[in-house]
XYZ file of N, CA, C and O in Angstrom:
852
model
N -130.678 34.150 -3.605
C -129.967 34.762 -4.629
C -129.459 33.809 -5.644
O -129.243 32.614 -5.357
N -129.657 34.246 -6.825
C -129.481 33.204 -7.874
C -128.099 32.812 -8.048
O -127.186 33.512 -7.820
N -127.793 31.561 -8.361
C -126.517 30.943 -8.424
C -125.975 31.270 -10.011
O -126.609 31.006 -10.955
N -124.659 31.876 -9.856
C -124.037 32.056 -11.200
C -123.189 30.806 -11.464
O -122.344 30.413 -10.635
N -123.460 30.413 -12.555
C -122.679 29.018 -13.051
C -121.324 29.552 -13.192
O -120.854 30.529 -13.751
N -120.392 28.621 -12.556
C -118.858 28.868 -12.716
C -118.460 28.628 -14.095
O -118.989 27.811 -14.868
N -117.466 29.479 -14.414
C -116.831 29.403 -15.891
C -115.902 28.172 -15.750
O -115.178 27.958 -14.853
N -116.128 27.523 -16.970
C -115.170 26.340 -17.008
C -113.676 26.837 -17.130
O -113.314 27.856 -17.808
N -112.825 26.161 -16.132
C -111.349 26.500 -16.296
C -110.756 25.766 -17.271
O -110.817 24.493 -17.607
N -109.942 26.500 -18.008
C -109.038 26.085 -19.139
C -107.747 25.522 -18.620
O -106.962 26.465 -18.001
N -107.493 24.237 -18.598
C -106.184 23.764 -18.109
C -105.210 23.474 -19.254
O -105.641 22.724 -20.212
N -104.168 24.245 -19.396
C -103.231 24.060 -20.475
C -102.447 22.797 -20.316
O -102.047 22.238 -19.246
N -102.424 22.081 -21.454
C -101.805 20.776 -21.365
C -100.212 21.011 -21.297
O -99.720 21.974 -21.879
N -99.576 20.114 -20.516
C -98.171 20.210 -20.350
C -97.415 20.126 -21.595
O -96.223 20.499 -21.732
N -97.918 19.345 -22.502
C -97.218 19.041 -23.712
C -97.937 19.735 -24.923
O -97.857 19.271 -26.014
N -98.469 20.921 -24.751
C -99.000 21.634 -25.659
C -98.079 22.341 -26.637
O -96.904 22.186 -26.333
N -98.530 23.000 -27.514
C -97.611 23.723 -28.495
C -96.825 24.725 -27.842
O -97.293 25.457 -26.915
N -95.667 24.926 -28.076
C -94.755 25.925 -27.401
C -94.758 27.296 -28.147
O -94.868 27.135 -29.421
N -94.740 28.358 -27.531
C -94.676 29.612 -28.303
C -93.551 29.702 -29.142
O -92.304 29.209 -28.913
N -93.841 30.262 -30.266
C -92.780 30.438 -31.277
C -92.001 31.702 -30.978
O -92.687 32.750 -30.852
N -90.697 31.660 -31.015
C -89.979 32.865 -30.826
C -90.216 33.965 -31.951
O -90.766 33.469 -33.054
N -89.814 35.299 -31.655
C -90.012 36.243 -32.763
C -89.321 35.989 -33.991
O -89.601 36.317 -35.071
N -88.073 35.289 -33.787
C -87.413 34.994 -34.902
C -87.924 33.999 -35.899
O -87.422 33.781 -36.929
N -88.926 33.398 -35.408
C -89.537 32.305 -36.352
C -88.997 30.870 -36.163
O -89.472 29.987 -36.824
N -87.899 30.852 -35.151
C -87.207 29.534 -35.063
C -87.673 28.828 -33.843
O -88.176 29.544 -32.951
N -87.738 27.643 -33.772
C -88.333 26.681 -32.641
C -87.098 26.799 -31.663
O -85.995 26.476 -31.833
N -87.418 27.112 -30.370
C -86.417 27.109 -29.379
C -86.027 25.784 -28.984
O -86.784 24.839 -28.955
N -84.633 25.452 -28.979
C -84.062 24.123 -28.631
C -84.632 23.837 -27.128
O -84.754 24.525 -26.269
N -84.837 22.483 -26.985
C -85.154 22.011 -25.626
C -84.006 22.065 -24.762
O -82.924 21.571 -25.088
N -84.120 22.805 -23.655
C -82.964 22.984 -22.796
C -82.555 21.510 -22.157
O -83.317 20.646 -21.985
N -81.182 21.281 -22.180
C -80.664 20.009 -21.720
C -80.212 20.151 -20.189
O -79.863 21.326 -19.728
N -80.420 19.290 -19.400
C -80.104 19.240 -17.962
C -78.525 19.428 -17.908
O -77.823 18.798 -18.610
N -78.050 20.358 -16.932
C -76.830 20.496 -16.662
C -76.227 19.229 -15.802
O -76.672 19.074 -14.878
N -75.143 18.716 -16.403
C -74.689 17.548 -15.563
C -73.944 17.944 -14.335
O -73.094 18.814 -14.282
N -74.346 17.188 -13.312
C -73.753 17.469 -11.991
C -72.298 16.855 -11.892
O -71.833 16.164 -12.864
N -71.690 16.766 -10.776
C -70.381 16.021 -10.476
C -70.689 14.663 -10.535
O -71.637 14.115 -9.992
N -69.774 13.905 -11.218
C -69.758 12.457 -11.419
C -69.331 11.844 -10.255
O -68.137 12.140 -9.785
N -69.905 10.764 -9.841
C -69.265 10.113 -8.648
C -68.019 9.252 -9.189
O -67.919 8.825 -10.340
N -66.983 8.951 -8.341
C -65.751 8.228 -8.744
C -66.235 6.837 -9.200
O -66.988 6.194 -8.449
N -65.763 6.451 -10.292
C -65.913 5.059 -10.706
C -65.318 4.050 -9.766
O -64.028 4.253 -9.475
N -65.928 3.089 -9.585
C -65.378 1.985 -8.652
C -64.309 1.363 -9.375
O -64.362 1.146 -10.611
N -63.221 0.886 -8.612
C -62.187 0.069 -9.350
C -62.509 -1.271 -10.032
O -63.513 -1.801 -9.423
N -61.882 -1.404 -11.070
C -62.176 -2.795 -11.718
C -61.756 -3.852 -10.785
O -60.746 -3.681 -10.142
N -62.537 -4.986 -10.977
C -62.039 -6.156 -10.164
C -60.626 -6.674 -10.567
O -60.338 -6.675 -11.824
N -59.690 -6.915 -9.598
C -58.490 -7.318 -9.887
C -57.455 -6.406 -10.251
O -56.218 -6.521 -10.490
N -57.845 -4.993 -10.162
C -56.902 -3.962 -10.602
C -56.943 -2.852 -9.360
O -58.009 -2.435 -9.052
N -55.858 -2.529 -8.928
C -55.987 -1.499 -7.766
C -56.291 -0.326 -8.421
O -56.152 0.143 -9.507
N -56.777 0.732 -7.476
C -57.237 1.958 -7.975
C -56.074 2.816 -8.331
O -54.950 2.400 -8.169
N -56.163 3.943 -8.893
C -55.007 4.777 -9.100
C -54.244 5.269 -7.804
O -54.974 5.585 -6.780
N -53.011 5.166 -8.109
C -52.119 5.419 -6.914
C -51.510 6.812 -7.019
O -51.134 7.376 -8.214
N -51.603 7.673 -6.023
C -51.031 8.969 -6.039
C -49.620 8.911 -5.514
O -49.413 8.300 -4.612
N -48.696 9.677 -6.165
C -47.317 9.601 -5.741
C -47.235 10.252 -4.368
O -47.822 11.304 -4.143
N -46.505 9.527 -3.306
C -46.386 10.078 -2.052
C -45.364 11.338 -2.046
O -44.274 11.160 -2.555
N -45.737 12.404 -1.693
C -44.786 13.530 -1.644
C -43.588 13.357 -0.769
O -43.680 12.472 0.272
N -42.356 13.655 -1.165
C -41.095 13.397 -0.353
C -41.265 14.058 1.087
O -41.874 15.128 1.348
N -40.620 13.203 2.004
C -40.692 13.763 3.403
C -39.855 14.926 3.564
O -38.861 14.908 3.014
N -40.449 15.974 4.199
C -39.656 17.176 4.496
C -38.601 16.993 5.544
O -38.852 16.189 6.572
N -37.425 17.366 5.331
C -36.266 17.192 6.208
C -35.991 18.361 6.884
O -35.891 19.542 6.335
N -35.911 18.268 8.230
C -35.504 19.500 8.995
C -33.962 19.862 8.886
O -33.206 18.979 8.457
N -33.692 21.110 9.218
C -32.270 21.348 9.295
C -31.343 20.473 9.939
O -30.273 20.265 9.705
N -32.001 19.898 11.112
C -31.102 19.079 11.969
C -30.791 17.628 11.255
O -29.813 17.231 11.397
N -31.882 17.185 10.519
C -31.604 16.099 9.578
C -30.500 16.233 8.564
O -29.698 15.411 8.217
N -30.545 17.408 8.072
C -29.532 17.713 7.069
C -28.181 17.840 7.478
O -27.201 17.329 7.094
N -27.975 18.387 8.684
C -26.710 18.452 9.369
C -26.256 16.968 9.676
O -25.088 16.766 9.639
N -27.080 16.231 10.303
C -26.708 14.953 10.568
C -26.275 13.971 9.531
O -25.525 13.063 9.653
N -26.871 14.341 8.376
C -26.637 13.521 7.123
C -25.139 13.714 6.588
O -24.685 12.981 5.819
N -24.566 15.036 6.879
C -23.255 15.200 6.358
C -22.188 14.310 6.975
O -22.205 14.053 8.167
N -21.329 13.874 6.240
C -20.312 12.877 6.644
C -19.442 13.705 7.575
O -18.964 14.778 7.328
N -19.087 13.105 8.687
C -18.140 13.638 9.578
C -16.738 13.525 9.227
O -16.253 12.437 8.626
N -15.965 14.542 9.308
C -14.501 14.459 8.946
C -13.812 13.414 9.767
O -13.904 13.244 10.901
N -12.952 12.573 9.043
C -12.248 11.394 9.719
C -11.034 12.015 10.311
O -10.439 13.123 9.974
N -10.554 11.432 11.335
C -9.347 11.907 12.088
C -8.074 11.651 11.220
O -8.166 10.562 10.445
N -7.111 12.439 11.184
C -5.973 12.281 10.405
C -5.080 11.087 10.743
O -5.113 10.778 12.089
N -4.651 10.428 9.964
C -3.941 9.082 10.293
C -2.580 9.462 10.787
O -2.114 10.478 10.517
N -2.293 8.556 11.587
C -1.100 8.871 12.454
C 0.115 8.632 11.524
O 0.157 7.578 10.733
N 1.278 9.446 11.588
C 2.440 9.339 10.694
C 2.982 7.975 11.034
O 3.058 7.501 12.203
N 3.516 7.275 9.835
C 4.195 6.054 10.088
C 5.518 6.255 10.722
O 6.176 7.269 10.659
N 5.786 5.307 11.535
C 7.038 5.368 12.307
C 8.164 5.129 11.481
O 8.111 4.325 10.631
N 9.206 6.047 11.580
C 10.438 5.765 10.681
C 11.024 4.416 10.914
O 11.003 3.797 11.933
N 11.498 3.917 9.774
C 12.265 2.623 9.842
C 13.511 2.725 10.660
O 14.238 3.633 10.614
N 13.659 1.589 11.397
C 14.792 1.579 12.198
C 16.024 1.415 11.524
O 16.074 0.669 10.537
N 17.047 2.164 11.845
C 18.371 2.085 11.193
C 19.098 0.652 11.381
O 18.985 0.116 12.540
N 19.598 0.214 10.340
C 20.336 -1.145 10.561
C 21.353 -1.019 11.670
O 22.053 -0.094 11.744
N 21.485 -2.100 12.468
C 22.513 -1.951 13.483
C 23.833 -2.224 12.988
O 24.074 -2.809 11.910
N 24.793 -1.532 13.630
C 26.174 -1.521 13.183
C 26.795 -2.825 13.496
O 26.427 -3.469 14.349
N 27.769 -3.417 12.747
C 28.209 -4.635 12.927
C 29.107 -4.703 14.187
O 29.705 -3.689 14.449
N 29.134 -5.830 14.834
C 30.012 -5.923 16.026
C 31.574 -5.995 15.514
O 31.887 -6.454 14.423
N 32.549 -5.570 16.438
C 33.852 -5.665 16.131
C 34.501 -6.485 17.092
O 34.466 -6.258 18.322
N 35.327 -7.401 16.678
C 36.194 -8.227 17.693
C 37.724 -8.079 17.105
O 37.956 -7.963 15.994
N 38.416 -8.013 18.243
C 39.947 -7.884 17.954
C 40.607 -9.083 18.487
O 40.644 -9.388 19.673
N 41.380 -9.781 17.606
C 42.297 -10.782 18.016
C 43.799 -10.503 17.913
O 44.146 -10.174 16.844
N 44.408 -10.309 19.036
C 45.809 -9.841 19.037
C 46.634 -10.930 18.336
O 46.507 -12.085 18.518
N 47.475 -10.330 17.546
C 48.393 -11.326 16.641
C 49.428 -10.408 16.065
O 49.267 -9.257 15.731
N 50.621 -10.937 15.959
C 51.728 -10.393 15.262
C 51.506 -10.339 13.707
O 50.657 -11.128 13.190
N 52.264 -9.513 12.943
C 52.183 -9.608 11.449
C 52.390 -10.895 11.086
O 51.819 -11.474 10.033
N 53.310 -11.661 11.566
C 53.693 -13.025 11.115
C 52.479 -14.126 11.484
O 52.340 -15.042 10.671
N 51.876 -13.741 12.534
C 50.816 -14.836 12.952
C 49.368 -14.240 12.607
O 48.323 -15.127 12.964
N 49.177 -13.150 11.970
C 47.911 -12.682 11.698
C 47.106 -13.487 10.841
O 45.782 -13.719 11.030
N 47.796 -14.136 9.839
C 47.027 -14.951 8.790
C 46.479 -16.208 9.563
O 45.546 -16.628 9.198
N 47.534 -16.759 10.364
C 47.089 -18.090 11.135
C 45.908 -17.763 11.942
O 44.834 -18.536 12.143
N 45.838 -16.548 12.655
C 44.789 -16.209 13.610
C 43.475 -16.017 12.667
O 42.473 -16.459 13.228
N 43.596 -15.424 11.569
C 42.359 -15.423 10.663
C 41.863 -16.694 10.304
O 40.617 -16.794 10.295
N 42.755 -17.698 9.912
C 42.201 -18.888 9.598
C 41.539 -19.683 10.718
O 40.458 -20.279 10.489
N 41.985 -19.427 12.002
C 41.359 -20.073 13.127
C 40.014 -19.508 13.285
O 39.041 -20.169 13.705
N 39.919 -18.208 13.247
C 38.725 -17.474 13.327
C 37.695 -17.964 12.317
O 36.387 -18.012 12.564
N 38.068 -18.201 11.087
C 37.151 -18.706 10.079
C 36.661 -20.211 10.449
O 35.461 -20.517 10.309
N 37.542 -21.087 10.976
C 37.180 -22.438 11.399
C 36.229 -22.263 12.539
O 35.122 -22.970 12.497
N 36.327 -21.366 13.517
C 35.336 -21.206 14.487
C 34.037 -20.773 13.995
O 32.868 -21.198 14.406
N 34.086 -19.860 13.007
C 32.718 -19.294 12.458
C 31.934 -20.535 11.760
O 30.710 -20.591 11.873
N 32.781 -21.337 10.914
C 32.068 -22.381 10.249
C 31.546 -23.395 11.314
O 30.510 -24.025 11.082
N 32.260 -23.686 12.429
C 31.817 -24.766 13.285
C 30.607 -24.077 14.074
O 29.855 -24.844 14.412
N 30.490 -22.752 14.231
C 29.348 -22.241 14.940
C 28.104 -22.215 14.034
O 27.012 -21.852 14.637
N 28.206 -22.581 12.783
C 27.115 -22.692 11.799
C 26.998 -21.550 10.906
O 26.016 -21.516 9.918
N 28.116 -20.792 10.674
C 28.035 -19.829 9.651
C 28.333 -20.596 8.274
O 28.998 -21.462 8.207
N 27.611 -20.118 7.237
C 27.773 -20.610 6.013
C 29.015 -20.050 5.296
O 29.449 -19.028 5.636
N 29.898 -20.984 4.620
C 31.057 -20.501 4.018
C 30.784 -19.208 3.003
O 31.761 -18.325 3.208
N 29.700 -19.162 2.391
C 29.495 -18.067 1.557
C 29.237 -16.734 2.328
O 29.192 -15.632 1.669
N 29.157 -16.731 3.579
C 28.885 -15.538 4.531
C 30.183 -14.947 4.855
O 30.203 -13.886 5.541
N 31.359 -15.424 4.520
C 32.611 -14.998 5.105
C 33.476 -14.559 4.052
O 33.685 -15.085 3.071
N 34.100 -13.332 4.455
C 35.113 -12.662 3.386
C 36.449 -12.393 4.242
O 36.240 -11.955 5.326
N 37.538 -12.835 3.682
C 38.947 -12.640 4.478
C 39.706 -11.656 3.594
O 39.820 -11.849 2.394
N 40.082 -10.529 4.227
C 40.946 -9.605 3.442
C 42.473 -9.633 4.286
O 42.400 -9.616 5.452
N 43.352 -9.541 3.365
C 44.819 -9.561 3.886
C 45.365 -8.182 3.463
O 45.121 -7.801 2.439
N 46.236 -7.512 4.409
C 46.985 -6.442 4.016
C 48.330 -6.504 3.544
O 48.808 -5.525 3.037
N 48.821 -7.713 3.658
C 50.100 -7.914 3.300
C 50.108 -9.037 2.204
O 49.578 -8.845 1.028
N 50.903 -10.168 2.357
C 50.992 -11.173 1.424
C 49.637 -11.731 1.137
O 48.842 -11.909 2.021
N 49.373 -12.319 0.151
C 48.098 -12.899 -0.359
C 47.955 -14.212 0.403
O 48.896 -14.829 0.748
N 46.617 -14.547 0.463
C 46.446 -15.827 1.064
C 46.568 -16.936 -0.043
O 46.518 -16.634 -1.140
N 47.271 -18.114 0.420
C 47.456 -19.174 -0.463
C 46.370 -19.365 -1.416
O 46.558 -19.825 -2.769
N 45.109 -19.577 -0.878
C 43.975 -19.912 -1.818
C 43.759 -18.759 -2.869
O 43.633 -19.151 -4.069
N 43.924 -17.528 -2.426
C 43.685 -16.385 -3.405
C 44.893 -16.485 -4.615
O 44.565 -16.380 -5.834
N 46.136 -16.704 -4.155
C 47.091 -16.840 -5.176
C 47.017 -18.050 -6.131
O 47.164 -17.908 -7.349
N 46.475 -19.212 -5.550
C 46.230 -20.273 -6.403
C 45.033 -20.069 -7.396
O 45.165 -20.318 -8.623
N 43.937 -19.426 -6.912
C 42.742 -19.290 -7.931
C 43.202 -18.186 -8.876
O 42.653 -18.236 -10.072
N 43.947 -17.162 -8.555
C 44.301 -16.068 -9.486
C 45.251 -16.643 -10.647
O 45.316 -16.067 -11.684
N 45.837 -17.755 -10.333
C 46.705 -18.354 -11.409
C 45.868 -18.917 -12.651
O 46.407 -19.097 -13.677
N 44.598 -19.196 -12.331
C 43.672 -19.407 -13.501
C 42.974 -18.168 -14.240
O 42.215 -18.373 -15.131
N 43.296 -16.963 -13.711
C 42.786 -15.879 -14.271
C 41.723 -15.161 -13.289
O 41.055 -15.910 -12.556
N 41.657 -13.835 -13.479
C 40.770 -13.138 -12.798
C 39.361 -13.461 -12.956
O 38.386 -13.386 -12.016
N 39.011 -13.716 -14.288
C 37.584 -14.170 -14.487
C 37.158 -15.321 -13.732
O 36.050 -15.308 -13.090
N 37.861 -16.374 -13.567
C 37.495 -17.519 -12.729
C 37.464 -17.251 -11.333
O 36.632 -17.582 -10.511
N 38.504 -16.299 -10.863
C 38.608 -15.901 -9.445
C 37.270 -15.167 -9.038
O 36.813 -15.582 -8.004
N 36.913 -14.076 -9.761
C 35.761 -13.411 -9.336
C 34.380 -13.959 -9.557
O 33.430 -13.744 -8.954
N 34.504 -15.137 -10.509
C 33.189 -15.758 -10.666
C 33.010 -16.657 -9.359
O 31.644 -16.800 -8.971
N 33.996 -17.053 -8.554
C 33.725 -17.802 -7.413
C 33.290 -16.797 -6.357
O 32.516 -17.166 -5.344
N 33.641 -15.548 -6.389
C 33.239 -14.493 -5.441
C 31.668 -14.254 -5.657
O 30.915 -14.242 -4.623
N 31.347 -14.229 -6.926
C 29.890 -14.008 -7.036
C 29.018 -15.036 -6.855
O 27.768 -14.918 -6.477
N 29.671 -16.292 -7.066
C 28.761 -17.514 -6.477
C 28.384 -17.598 -5.152
O 27.468 -18.204 -4.862
N 29.289 -17.047 -4.319
C 29.084 -17.182 -2.846
C 28.842 -18.499 -2.351
O 27.948 -18.805 -1.457
N 29.631 -19.424 -2.810
C 29.506 -20.805 -2.295
C 30.554 -21.157 -1.333
O 30.412 -22.175 -0.584
N 31.659 -20.335 -1.202
C 32.718 -20.622 -0.264
C 33.314 -19.385 0.299
O 32.957 -18.253 -0.116
N 34.141 -19.565 1.375
C 34.854 -18.380 1.815
C 35.678 -17.774 0.713
O 36.325 -18.441 -0.041
N 35.700 -16.477 0.793
C 36.456 -15.853 -0.351
C 37.581 -14.984 0.297
O 37.388 -14.294 1.301
N 38.724 -14.974 -0.345
C 39.867 -14.386 0.102
C 40.491 -13.398 -0.804
O 40.494 -13.559 -2.162
N 40.755 -12.246 -0.235
C 41.176 -11.152 -1.101
C 42.236 -10.224 -0.505
O 42.062 -10.155 0.785
N 43.072 -9.609 -1.308
C 44.102 -8.732 -0.619
C 43.483 -7.452 -0.578
O 42.496 -7.128 -1.148
N 44.222 -6.403 0.152
C 43.825 -5.101 0.323
C 43.454 -4.329 -1.082
O 42.558 -3.496 -1.145
N 44.332 -4.684 -2.063
C 44.160 -3.883 -3.325
C 42.867 -4.377 -4.108
O 42.318 -3.647 -4.856
N 42.259 -5.636 -3.740
C 41.137 -6.057 -4.511
C 39.899 -6.120 -3.580
O 38.685 -6.315 -4.019
N 40.091 -5.511 -2.425
C 38.905 -5.580 -1.341
C 37.911 -4.630 -1.800
O 36.802 -4.770 -1.557
N 38.260 -3.662 -2.530
C 37.224 -2.690 -2.933
C 36.139 -3.151 -3.866
O 35.033 -2.760 -3.984
N 36.580 -4.280 -4.608
C 35.733 -4.909 -5.625
C 34.840 -5.993 -4.871
O 33.710 -6.273 -5.544
N 35.190 -6.412 -3.867
C 34.488 -7.488 -3.149
C 33.229 -6.873 -2.564
O 33.118 -5.767 -2.118
N 32.110 -7.712 -2.584
C 30.966 -7.235 -2.103
C 30.821 -7.515 -0.606
O 31.613 -8.219 0.052
N 29.613 -7.152 -0.061
C 29.407 -7.270 1.329
C 28.999 -8.687 1.749
O 28.394 -9.347 0.988
N 29.497 -9.119 2.845
C 29.088 -10.426 3.535
C 28.792 -10.116 4.847
O 29.169 -9.139 5.494
N 28.297 -11.230 5.459
C 27.816 -11.103 6.877
C 29.060 -11.010 7.941
O 29.045 -10.136 8.799
N 30.129 -11.679 7.538
C 31.246 -11.573 8.338
C 32.574 -11.265 7.524
O 32.684 -11.906 6.448
N 33.248 -10.312 8.098
C 34.607 -9.956 7.421
C 35.719 -10.097 8.311
O 35.483 -9.496 9.558
N 36.668 -10.775 8.022
C 37.919 -11.050 8.826
C 39.028 -10.393 8.036
O 39.261 -10.621 6.831
N 39.772 -9.453 8.762
C 40.908 -8.761 8.308
C 42.279 -9.339 8.994
O 42.174 -9.331 10.232
N 43.046 -9.702 8.231
C 44.421 -10.232 8.730
C 45.517 -9.103 8.424
O 45.804 -8.921 7.261
N 45.907 -8.359 9.428
C 46.911 -7.409 9.315
C 48.290 -7.991 9.257
O 49.070 -8.023 10.258
N 48.507 -8.712 8.143
C 49.818 -9.570 8.007
C 50.931 -8.822 7.254
O 51.882 -9.281 6.757
N 50.783 -7.365 7.398
C 51.874 -6.716 6.594
C 51.251 -5.436 6.017
O 50.085 -5.117 6.370
N 52.098 -4.815 5.209
C 51.552 -3.618 4.573
C 51.730 -2.336 5.516
O 52.145 -2.427 6.646
N 51.729 -1.226 4.809
C 52.008 0.005 5.556
C 50.730 0.462 6.409
O 49.716 -0.181 6.316
N 50.947 1.464 7.246
C 49.954 2.012 8.020
C 48.818 2.521 7.153
O 47.716 2.599 7.574
N 49.268 3.158 6.073
C 48.247 3.681 5.072
C 47.243 2.563 4.544
O 46.132 2.772 4.377
N 47.916 1.493 4.221
C 47.064 0.447 3.759
C 46.076 -0.096 4.716
O 44.839 -0.280 4.550
N 46.532 -0.230 6.025
C 45.689 -0.561 7.061
C 44.699 0.363 7.395
O 43.523 -0.033 7.623
N 44.922 1.695 7.338
C 43.998 2.783 7.663
C 42.937 2.720 6.539
O 41.808 3.226 6.920
N 43.236 2.379 5.311
C 42.216 2.362 4.264
C 41.347 1.109 4.221
O 40.267 1.151 3.858
N 42.152 -0.008 4.743
C 41.410 -1.272 4.690
C 40.356 -1.444 5.762
O 39.278 -1.948 5.513
N 40.768 -1.112 6.974
C 39.758 -1.316 8.015
C 38.372 -0.671 7.908
O 37.310 -1.295 8.145
N 38.353 0.607 7.533
C 36.955 1.169 7.281
C 36.288 0.594 6.063
O 35.063 0.455 6.188
N 37.013 0.117 5.156
C 36.338 -0.452 4.069
C 35.791 -1.900 4.523
O 34.599 -2.254 3.979
N 36.548 -2.596 5.295
C 36.013 -3.880 5.820
C 34.818 -3.667 6.741
O 33.966 -4.495 6.768
N 34.834 -2.679 7.416
C 33.661 -2.308 8.394
C 32.380 -2.011 7.362
O 31.352 -2.471 7.933
N 32.597 -1.265 6.440
C 31.355 -1.095 5.547
C 31.006 -2.266 4.844
O 29.740 -2.458 4.542
N 31.788 -3.447 4.566
C 31.435 -4.640 3.924
C 30.821 -5.568 4.922
O 29.952 -6.395 4.572
N 31.104 -5.460 6.182
C 30.506 -6.493 7.190
C 29.022 -6.178 7.482
O 28.681 -5.157 7.847
N 28.211 -7.202 7.413
C 26.856 -7.077 7.740
C 26.710 -7.267 9.117
O 25.768 -6.573 9.807
N 27.415 -8.148 9.909
C 27.042 -8.395 11.257
C 28.248 -8.456 12.209
O 28.050 -8.105 13.202
N 29.476 -8.912 11.547
C 30.612 -9.011 12.525
C 31.836 -8.656 11.642
O 31.975 -9.063 10.519
N 32.700 -7.824 12.375
C 34.128 -7.507 11.788
C 35.130 -8.099 12.797
O 35.088 -7.777 13.991
N 35.972 -8.913 12.241
C 37.113 -9.481 13.117
C 38.399 -9.010 12.471
O 38.641 -9.111 11.370
N 39.201 -8.448 13.485
C 40.489 -7.890 13.019
C 41.614 -8.577 13.722
O 41.672 -8.573 14.921
N 42.514 -9.218 13.031
C 43.560 -9.928 13.620
C 44.878 -9.146 13.334
O 45.321 -9.035 12.211
N 45.594 -8.657 14.448
C 46.753 -7.911 14.253
C 47.335 -7.330 15.633
O 46.660 -7.686 16.619
N 48.157 -6.450 15.564
C 48.766 -5.868 16.696
C 47.761 -4.764 17.288
O 47.558 -3.928 16.549
N 47.347 -4.889 18.493
C 46.422 -4.001 19.068
C 46.976 -2.512 19.109
O 46.169 -1.581 18.803
N 48.188 -2.455 19.310
C 48.878 -1.054 19.370
C 48.875 -0.474 17.906
O 48.537 0.813 17.808
N 49.086 -1.211 17.161
C 49.110 -0.729 15.595
C 47.690 -0.300 15.304
O 47.546 0.725 14.678
N 46.741 -1.053 15.670
C 45.434 -0.918 15.296
C 44.920 0.346 15.851
O 44.188 1.331 15.388
N 45.199 0.589 17.305
C 44.788 1.707 17.944
C 45.518 3.129 17.388
O 44.975 4.108 17.326
N 46.773 2.835 16.923
C 47.501 3.935 16.438
C 46.914 4.382 15.001
O 47.029 5.592 14.706
N 46.347 3.493 14.287
C 45.772 3.748 13.105
C 44.380 4.403 13.280
O 44.055 5.417 12.453
N 43.529 3.685 13.799
C 42.176 4.058 13.850
C 41.675 4.572 15.283
O 40.636 5.086 15.349
N 42.480 4.550 16.250
C 42.143 5.180 17.545
C 41.590 3.894 18.397
O 41.313 2.876 17.974
N 41.304 4.277 19.644
C 40.818 3.317 20.595
C 39.467 2.859 20.415
O 38.863 2.120 21.092
N 38.583 3.351 19.456
C 37.247 3.259 19.251
C 37.184 1.876 18.632
O 35.963 1.412 18.674
N 37.995 1.210 18.075
C 37.900 -0.037 17.351
C 37.997 -1.103 18.311
O 39.115 -1.183 19.110
């Protein structure tokens, strides 16, 4: 059987001319589609980008525990103690000897350590000689010594209302009416800070103020 020579195969060149589109324009060469880029490595000496950390979720129990607890109410302050009432001492004496008894009481007070400026002496009858002498220089000088509180101060019942308070008040019931005594003793008690000494007839004192004095 005769051999038929093979027809030569025509191999198209890969870079041969491209067909021209119908429009007459040359088709653009298609570009490859870029795929996902790998993350760029961080630069030397510089940290990579930091992502903000999301806030931690708090449970309802944490929220309740974070609330401040109410503090216990403060205890009420204790009321201030009332000042103690002054002590009262009674020295029996007649109207004629009441002034001398008051003088002895003052001497005992000073000997026991009382300062002279802490003592006030009030008379219900005749004025004390010291008061009569000082008033001869005028009331201004007399009351200036009272305000200075440097010495024992003597005043009669009519001036006792002007006298200020002192730690010890001594009352000499050396005369005067029962009305004067009844007005003077409560006044002297209000002026005394620690001690009230009354020199006079106990029966008269009890009849004026009662047995409570």
